[in-house]
Amino acid sequence: MFDSDPSAKPVNAKLPRAVIMMIEKNNLVMAIKTLAAEEKISMEEAKARIDAYETKLKVKQQQKLTIIANKQGIPSSALNFDTEQIEDEFEPLSKDCVKTTPSQQGFKSLQAGLDSQLDSLGYKKPLLPHWAKRLLVIGIVMLGIFWILWRIFAQ
């Protein structure tokens, strides 16, 4: 194939080790500046090379994940490589109930899931929580020591 600009470096040229480490740490601005300074190229060219490297890296990661998923029997349609997360639709407000924040809803669903898991295992919650038992024992020991000291020094 004919190369129209012989002075242009190929996009597939290997990146320096320091630049690769910066890309892996998501320090893209420093990676672009370092690549442009080391190889004396424009910022746009450096950005294009780094973008190409990132794309190649993401494709390799997706292929590895797909291979692992196939080995484990997970269908490839279940894998979603989109980085954008879809916001939940908000329900219209009603006067009857209080709307909780998503973090509170997450905690409540986690708590409900844990309770159902413990119920399925046959675990029953104790009548008195562990921390209350400890406080009760500490209180009884303190009362016993106070009573002994009172009996000794009250005479």
JSON list of C-alpha atoms in Angstrom, two decimals:
[
{"chain": "A", "resi": 1, "resn": "MET", "atom": "CA", "xyz": [0.00, 0.00, 0.00]},
{"chain": "A", "resi": 2, "resn": "PHE", "atom": "CA", "xyz": [1.24, 3.48, -0.83]},
{"chain": "A", "resi": 3, "resn": "ASP", "atom": "CA", "xyz": [2.05, 5.74, 2.12]},
{"chain": "A", "resi": 4, "resn": "SER", "atom": "CA", "xyz": [1.20, 9.32, 1.22]},
{"chain": "A", "resi": 5, "resn": "ASP", "atom": "CA", "xyz": [3.25, 10.81, 4.07]},
{"chain": "A", "resi": 6, "resn": "PRO", "atom": "CA", "xyz": [6.57, 8.99, 4.53]},
{"chain": "A", "resi": 7, "resn": "SER", "atom": "CA", "xyz": [7.55, 11.17, 7.50]},
{"chain": "A", "resi": 8, "resn": "ALA", "atom": "CA", "xyz": [4.49, 10.12, 9.52]},
{"chain": "A", "resi": 9, "resn": "LYS", "atom": "CA", "xyz": [5.12, 7.40, 12.06]},
{"chain": "A", "resi": 10, "resn": "PRO", "atom": "CA", "xyz": [2.80, 4.38, 12.04]},
{"chain": "A", "resi": 11, "resn": "VAL", "atom": "CA", "xyz": [-0.02, 4.40, 14.58]},
{"chain": "A", "resi": 12, "resn": "ASN", "atom": "CA", "xyz": [0.93, 0.90, 15.71]},
{"chain": "A", "resi": 13, "resn": "ALA", "atom": "CA", "xyz": [4.39, 2.03, 16.89]},
{"chain": "A", "resi": 14, "resn": "LYS", "atom": "CA", "xyz": [5.24, 0.70, 20.33]},
{"chain": "A", "resi": 15, "resn": "LEU", "atom": "CA", "xyz": [4.71, 3.13, 23.19]},
{"chain": "A", "resi": 16, "resn": "PRO", "atom": "CA", "xyz": [7.39, 3.77, 25.82]},
{"chain": "A", "resi": 17, "resn": "ARG", "atom": "CA", "xyz": [7.06, 1.84, 29.08]},
{"chain": "A", "resi": 18, "resn": "ALA", "atom": "CA", "xyz": [6.49, 5.00, 31.16]},
{"chain": "A", "resi": 19, "resn": "VAL", "atom": "CA", "xyz": [3.63, 6.07, 28.88]},
{"chain": "A", "resi": 20, "resn": "ILE", "atom": "CA", "xyz": [2.01, 2.63, 29.08]},
{"chain": "A", "resi": 21, "resn": "MET", "atom": "CA", "xyz": [2.15, 2.77, 32.88]},
{"chain": "A", "resi": 22, "resn": "MET", "atom": "CA", "xyz": [0.51, 6.22, 32.84]},
{"chain": "A", "resi": 23, "resn": "ILE", "atom": "CA", "xyz": [-2.26, 4.93, 30.57]},
{"chain": "A", "resi": 24, "resn": "GLU", "atom": "CA", "xyz": [-2.91, 1.95, 32.86]},
{"chain": "A", "resi": 25, "resn": "LYS", "atom": "CA", "xyz": [-3.21, 4.35, 35.81]},
{"chain": "A", "resi": 26, "resn": "ASN", "atom": "CA", "xyz": [-5.68, 6.51, 33.81]},
{"chain": "A", "resi": 27, "resn": "ASN", "atom": "CA", "xyz": [-3.27, 9.46, 33.82]},
{"chain": "A", "resi": 28, "resn": "LEU", "atom": "CA", "xyz": [-3.96, 10.25, 30.17]},
{"chain": "A", "resi": 29, "resn": "VAL", "atom": "CA", "xyz": [-2.99, 13.93, 30.15]},
{"chain": "A", "resi": 30, "resn": "MET", "atom": "CA", "xyz": [0.49, 13.20, 31.48]},
{"chain": "A", "resi": 31, "resn": "ALA", "atom": "CA", "xyz": [0.80, 10.26, 29.08]},
{"chain": "A", "resi": 32, "resn": "ILE", "atom": "CA", "xyz": [-0.01, 12.49, 26.10]},
{"chain": "A", "resi": 33, "resn": "LYS", "atom": "CA", "xyz": [2.40, 15.21, 27.24]},
{"chain": "A", "resi": 34, "resn": "THR", "atom": "CA", "xyz": [5.18, 12.71, 27.93]},
{"chain": "A", "resi": 35, "resn": "LEU", "atom": "CA", "xyz": [4.75, 10.94, 24.59]},
{"chain": "A", "resi": 36, "resn": "ALA", "atom": "CA", "xyz": [4.70, 14.24, 22.70]},
{"chain": "A", "resi": 37, "resn": "ALA", "atom": "CA", "xyz": [7.86, 15.41, 24.48]},
{"chain": "A", "resi": 38, "resn": "GLU", "atom": "CA", "xyz": [9.78, 12.12, 24.15]},
{"chain": "A", "resi": 39, "resn": "GLU", "atom": "CA", "xyz": [9.08, 11.56, 20.47]},
{"chain": "A", "resi": 40, "resn": "LYS", "atom": "CA", "xyz": [8.79, 15.24, 19.48]},
{"chain": "A", "resi": 41, "resn": "ILE", "atom": "CA", "xyz": [5.36, 14.88, 17.93]},
{"chain": "A", "resi": 42, "resn": "SER", "atom": "CA", "xyz": [2.26, 17.04, 18.23]},
{"chain": "A", "resi": 43, "resn": "MET", "atom": "CA", "xyz": [-0.26, 16.53, 21.01]},
{"chain": "A", "resi": 44, "resn": "GLU", "atom": "CA", "xyz": [-2.89, 15.39, 18.49]},
{"chain": "A", "resi": 45, "resn": "GLU", "atom": "CA", "xyz": [-0.62, 12.65, 17.15]},
{"chain": "A", "resi": 46, "resn": "ALA", "atom": "CA", "xyz": [0.25, 11.56, 20.68]},
{"chain": "A", "resi": 47, "resn": "LYS", "atom": "CA", "xyz": [-3.45, 11.47, 21.59]},
{"chain": "A", "resi": 48, "resn": "ALA", "atom": "CA", "xyz": [-4.24, 9.42, 18.49]},
{"chain": "A", "resi": 49, "resn": "ARG", "atom": "CA", "xyz": [-1.54, 6.87, 19.34]},
{"chain": "A", "resi": 50, "resn": "ILE", "atom": "CA", "xyz": [-2.67, 6.63, 22.94]},
{"chain": "A", "resi": 51, "resn": "ASP", "atom": "CA", "xyz": [-6.31, 6.26, 21.89]},
{"chain": "A", "resi": 52, "resn": "ALA", "atom": "CA", "xyz": [-5.32, 3.48, 19.49]},
{"chain": "A", "resi": 53, "resn": "TYR", "atom": "CA", "xyz": [-3.39, 1.73, 22.28]},
{"chain": "A", "resi": 54, "resn": "GLU", "atom": "CA", "xyz": [-6.35, 2.06, 24.67]},
{"chain": "A", "resi": 55, "resn": "THR", "atom": "CA", "xyz": [-8.74, 0.67, 22.07]},
{"chain": "A", "resi": 56, "resn": "LYS", "atom": "CA", "xyz": [-6.46, -2.27, 21.41]},
{"chain": "A", "resi": 57, "resn": "LEU", "atom": "CA", "xyz": [-6.13, -2.88, 25.15]},
{"chain": "A", "resi": 58, "resn": "LYS", "atom": "CA", "xyz": [-9.91, -2.79, 25.67]},
{"chain": "A", "resi": 59, "resn": "VAL", "atom": "CA", "xyz": [-10.47, -5.21, 22.80]},
{"chain": "A", "resi": 60, "resn": "LYS", "atom": "CA", "xyz": [-7.98, -7.64, 24.34]},
{"chain": "A", "resi": 61, "resn": "GLN", "atom": "CA", "xyz": [-9.69, -7.37, 27.73]},
{"chain": "A", "resi": 62, "resn": "GLN", "atom": "CA", "xyz": [-13.11, -7.97, 26.17]},
{"chain": "A", "resi": 63, "resn": "GLN", "atom": "CA", "xyz": [-11.79, -11.01, 24.34]},
{"chain": "A", "resi": 64, "resn": "LYS", "atom": "CA", "xyz": [-10.34, -12.42, 27.55]},
{"chain": "A", "resi": 65, "resn": "LEU", "atom": "CA", "xyz": [-13.60, -11.83, 29.40]},
{"chain": "A", "resi": 66, "resn": "THR", "atom": "CA", "xyz": [-15.56, -13.48, 26.61]},
{"chain": "A", "resi": 67, "resn": "ILE", "atom": "CA", "xyz": [-13.26, -16.51, 26.66]},
{"chain": "A", "resi": 68, "resn": "ILE", "atom": "CA", "xyz": [-13.60, -16.83, 30.44]},
{"chain": "A", "resi": 69, "resn": "ALA", "atom": "CA", "xyz": [-17.38, -16.43, 30.24]},
{"chain": "A", "resi": 70, "resn": "ASN", "atom": "CA", "xyz": [-17.62, -19.10, 27.54]},
{"chain": "A", "resi": 71, "resn": "LYS", "atom": "CA", "xyz": [-15.54, -21.50, 29.65]},
{"chain": "A", "resi": 72, "resn": "GLN", "atom": "CA", "xyz": [-17.88, -20.92, 32.60]},
{"chain": "A", "resi": 73, "resn": "GLY", "atom": "CA", "xyz": [-21.00, -21.38, 30.49]},
{"chain": "A", "resi": 74, "resn": "ILE", "atom": "CA", "xyz": [-22.16, -17.77, 30.60]},
{"chain": "A", "resi": 75, "resn": "PRO", "atom": "CA", "xyz": [-23.84, -16.79, 27.32]},
{"chain": "A", "resi": 76, "resn": "SER", "atom": "CA", "xyz": [-22.12, -13.97, 25.44]},
{"chain": "A", "resi": 77, "resn": "SER", "atom": "CA", "xyz": [-25.40, -12.04, 25.31]},
{"chain": "A", "resi": 78, "resn": "ALA", "atom": "CA", "xyz": [-25.19, -11.63, 29.11]},
{"chain": "A", "resi": 79, "resn": "LEU", "atom": "CA", "xyz": [-21.94, -9.70, 28.84]},
{"chain": "A", "resi": 80, "resn": "ASN", "atom": "CA", "xyz": [-22.30, -5.95, 28.58]},
{"chain": "A", "resi": 81, "resn": "PHE", "atom": "CA", "xyz": [-19.19, -3.92, 27.80]},
{"chain": "A", "resi": 82, "resn": "ASP", "atom": "CA", "xyz": [-20.91, -0.53, 27.76]},
{"chain": "A", "resi": 83, "resn": "THR", "atom": "CA", "xyz": [-19.39, 1.78, 30.35]},
{"chain": "A", "resi": 84, "resn": "GLU", "atom": "CA", "xyz": [-22.44, 4.04, 30.50]},
{"chain": "A", "resi": 85, "resn": "GLN", "atom": "CA", "xyz": [-24.87, 3.22, 33.24]},
{"chain": "A", "resi": 86, "resn": "ILE", "atom": "CA", "xyz": [-28.55, 3.80, 32.63]},
{"chain": "A", "resi": 87, "resn": "GLU", "atom": "CA", "xyz": [-30.30, 5.93, 35.23]},
{"chain": "A", "resi": 88, "resn": "ASP", "atom": "CA", "xyz": [-33.40, 4.44, 36.87]},
{"chain": "A", "resi": 89, "resn": "GLU", "atom": "CA", "xyz": [-36.68, 5.99, 35.90]},
{"chain": "A", "resi": 90, "resn": "PHE", "atom": "CA", "xyz": [-38.21, 8.00, 38.73]},
{"chain": "A", "resi": 91, "resn": "GLU", "atom": "CA", "xyz": [-41.77, 7.28, 39.75]},
{"chain": "A", "resi": 92, "resn": "PRO", "atom": "CA", "xyz": [-44.23, 10.13, 40.20]},
{"chain": "A", "resi": 93, "resn": "LEU", "atom": "CA", "xyz": [-44.39, 11.46, 43.75]},
{"chain": "A", "resi": 94, "resn": "SER", "atom": "CA", "xyz": [-47.25, 10.38, 45.95]},
{"chain": "A", "resi": 95, "resn": "LYS", "atom": "CA", "xyz": [-48.35, 11.74, 49.30]},
{"chain": "A", "resi": 96, "resn": "ASP", "atom": "CA", "xyz": [-48.76, 8.31, 50.88]},
{"chain": "A", "resi": 97, "resn": "CYS", "atom": "CA", "xyz": [-45.16, 7.17, 50.95]},
{"chain": "A", "resi": 98, "resn": "VAL", "atom": "CA", "xyz": [-41.78, 8.73, 51.61]},
{"chain": "A", "resi": 99, "resn": "LYS", "atom": "CA", "xyz": [-39.28, 8.28, 48.80]},
{"chain": "A", "resi": 100, "resn": "THR", "atom": "CA", "xyz": [-35.86, 7.09, 49.91]},
{"chain": "A", "resi": 101, "resn": "THR", "atom": "CA", "xyz": [-32.58, 7.85, 48.23]},
{"chain": "A", "resi": 102, "resn": "PRO", "atom": "CA", "xyz": [-31.01, 5.18, 45.97]},
{"chain": "A", "resi": 103, "resn": "SER", "atom": "CA", "xyz": [-28.30, 4.45, 48.56]},
{"chain": "A", "resi": 104, "resn": "GLN", "atom": "CA", "xyz": [-30.94, 3.78, 51.22]},
{"chain": "A", "resi": 105, "resn": "GLN", "atom": "CA", "xyz": [-32.86, 1.58, 48.78]},
{"chain": "A", "resi": 106, "resn": "GLY", "atom": "CA", "xyz": [-29.65, -0.33, 48.07]},
{"chain": "A", "resi": 107, "resn": "PHE", "atom": "CA", "xyz": [-29.04, -0.88, 51.77]},
{"chain": "A", "resi": 108, "resn": "LYS", "atom": "CA", "xyz": [-32.63, -2.01, 52.32]},
{"chain": "A", "resi": 109, "resn": "SER", "atom": "CA", "xyz": [-32.43, -4.46, 49.44]},
{"chain": "A", "resi": 110, "resn": "LEU", "atom": "CA", "xyz": [-29.10, -5.75, 50.77]},
{"chain": "A", "resi": 111, "resn": "GLN", "atom": "CA", "xyz": [-30.59, -6.18, 54.22]},
{"chain": "A", "resi": 112, "resn": "ALA", "atom": "CA", "xyz": [-33.66, -7.94, 52.82]},
{"chain": "A", "resi": 113, "resn": "GLY", "atom": "CA", "xyz": [-31.44, -10.25, 50.77]},
{"chain": "A", "resi": 114, "resn": "LEU", "atom": "CA", "xyz": [-29.31, -11.08, 53.79]},
{"chain": "A", "resi": 115, "resn": "ASP", "atom": "CA", "xyz": [-32.40, -11.79, 55.90]},
{"chain": "A", "resi": 116, "resn": "SER", "atom": "CA", "xyz": [-33.83, -14.10, 53.25]},
{"chain": "A", "resi": 117, "resn": "GLN", "atom": "CA", "xyz": [-30.48, -15.89, 52.90]},
{"chain": "A", "resi": 118, "resn": "LEU", "atom": "CA", "xyz": [-30.28, -16.43, 56.67]},
{"chain": "A", "resi": 119, "resn": "ASP", "atom": "CA", "xyz": [-33.90, -17.62, 56.73]},
{"chain": "A", "resi": 120, "resn": "SER", "atom": "CA", "xyz": [-33.16, -20.13, 53.97]},
{"chain": "A", "resi": 121, "resn": "LEU", "atom": "CA", "xyz": [-30.25, -21.47, 56.06]},
{"chain": "A", "resi": 122, "resn": "GLY", "atom": "CA", "xyz": [-32.55, -21.86, 59.06]},
{"chain": "A", "resi": 123, "resn": "TYR", "atom": "CA", "xyz": [-30.78, -19.19, 61.14]},
{"chain": "A", "resi": 124, "resn": "LYS", "atom": "CA", "xyz": [-32.88, -17.52, 63.82]},
{"chain": "A", "resi": 125, "resn": "LYS", "atom": "CA", "xyz": [-31.98, -14.13, 65.21]},
{"chain": "A", "resi": 126, "resn": "PRO", "atom": "CA", "xyz": [-31.06, -14.19, 68.91]},
{"chain": "A", "resi": 127, "resn": "LEU", "atom": "CA", "xyz": [-33.42, -12.57, 71.39]},
{"chain": "A", "resi": 128, "resn": "LEU", "atom": "CA", "xyz": [-30.64, -10.35, 72.76]},
{"chain": "A", "resi": 129, "resn": "PRO", "atom": "CA", "xyz": [-27.98, -9.08, 70.34]},
{"chain": "A", "resi": 130, "resn": "HIS", "atom": "CA", "xyz": [-24.33, -9.91, 70.99]},
{"chain": "A", "resi": 131, "resn": "TRP", "atom": "CA", "xyz": [-23.40, -6.32, 71.91]},
{"chain": "A", "resi": 132, "resn": "ALA", "atom": "CA", "xyz": [-26.22, -6.19, 74.45]},
{"chain": "A", "resi": 133, "resn": "LYS", "atom": "CA", "xyz": [-24.99, -9.42, 76.04]},
{"chain": "A", "resi": 134, "resn": "ARG", "atom": "CA", "xyz": [-21.52, -7.92, 76.39]},
{"chain": "A", "resi": 135, "resn": "LEU", "atom": "CA", "xyz": [-22.86, -4.77, 78.00]},
{"chain": "A", "resi": 136, "resn": "LEU", "atom": "CA", "xyz": [-24.96, -6.86, 80.38]},
{"chain": "A", "resi": 137, "resn": "VAL", "atom": "CA", "xyz": [-21.94, -8.95, 81.44]},
{"chain": "A", "resi": 138, "resn": "ILE", "atom": "CA", "xyz": [-19.82, -5.81, 81.93]},
{"chain": "A", "resi": 139, "resn": "GLY", "atom": "CA", "xyz": [-22.59, -4.24, 84.01]},
{"chain": "A", "resi": 140, "resn": "ILE", "atom": "CA", "xyz": [-22.96, -7.34, 86.21]},
{"chain": "A", "resi": 141, "resn": "VAL", "atom": "CA", "xyz": [-19.18, -7.55, 86.77]},
{"chain": "A", "resi": 142, "resn": "MET", "atom": "CA", "xyz": [-19.06, -3.83, 87.70]},
{"chain": "A", "resi": 143, "resn": "LEU", "atom": "CA", "xyz": [-21.97, -4.25, 90.13]},
{"chain": "A", "resi": 144, "resn": "GLY", "atom": "CA", "xyz": [-20.26, -7.27, 91.70]},
{"chain": "A", "resi": 145, "resn": "ILE", "atom": "CA", "xyz": [-16.98, -5.41, 92.16]},
{"chain": "A", "resi": 146, "resn": "PHE", "atom": "CA", "xyz": [-18.82, -2.37, 93.57]},
{"chain": "A", "resi": 147, "resn": "TRP", "atom": "CA", "xyz": [-20.74, -4.59, 96.05]},
{"chain": "A", "resi": 148, "resn": "ILE", "atom": "CA", "xyz": [-17.52, -6.35, 97.19]},
{"chain": "A", "resi": 149, "resn": "LEU", "atom": "CA", "xyz": [-15.70, -3.03, 97.64]},
{"chain": "A", "resi": 150, "resn": "TRP", "atom": "CA", "xyz": [-18.69, -1.57, 99.48]},
{"chain": "A", "resi": 151, "resn": "ARG", "atom": "CA", "xyz": [-18.76, -4.55, 101.87]},
{"chain": "A", "resi": 152, "resn": "ILE", "atom": "CA", "xyz": [-15.01, -4.26, 102.55]},
{"chain": "A", "resi": 153, "resn": "PHE", "atom": "CA", "xyz": [-14.71, -0.50, 103.02]},
{"chain": "A", "resi": 154, "resn": "ALA", "atom": "CA", "xyz": [-18.17, 0.36, 104.42]},
{"chain": "A", "resi": 155, "resn": "GLN", "atom": "CA", "xyz": [-17.39, -0.99, 107.88]}
]
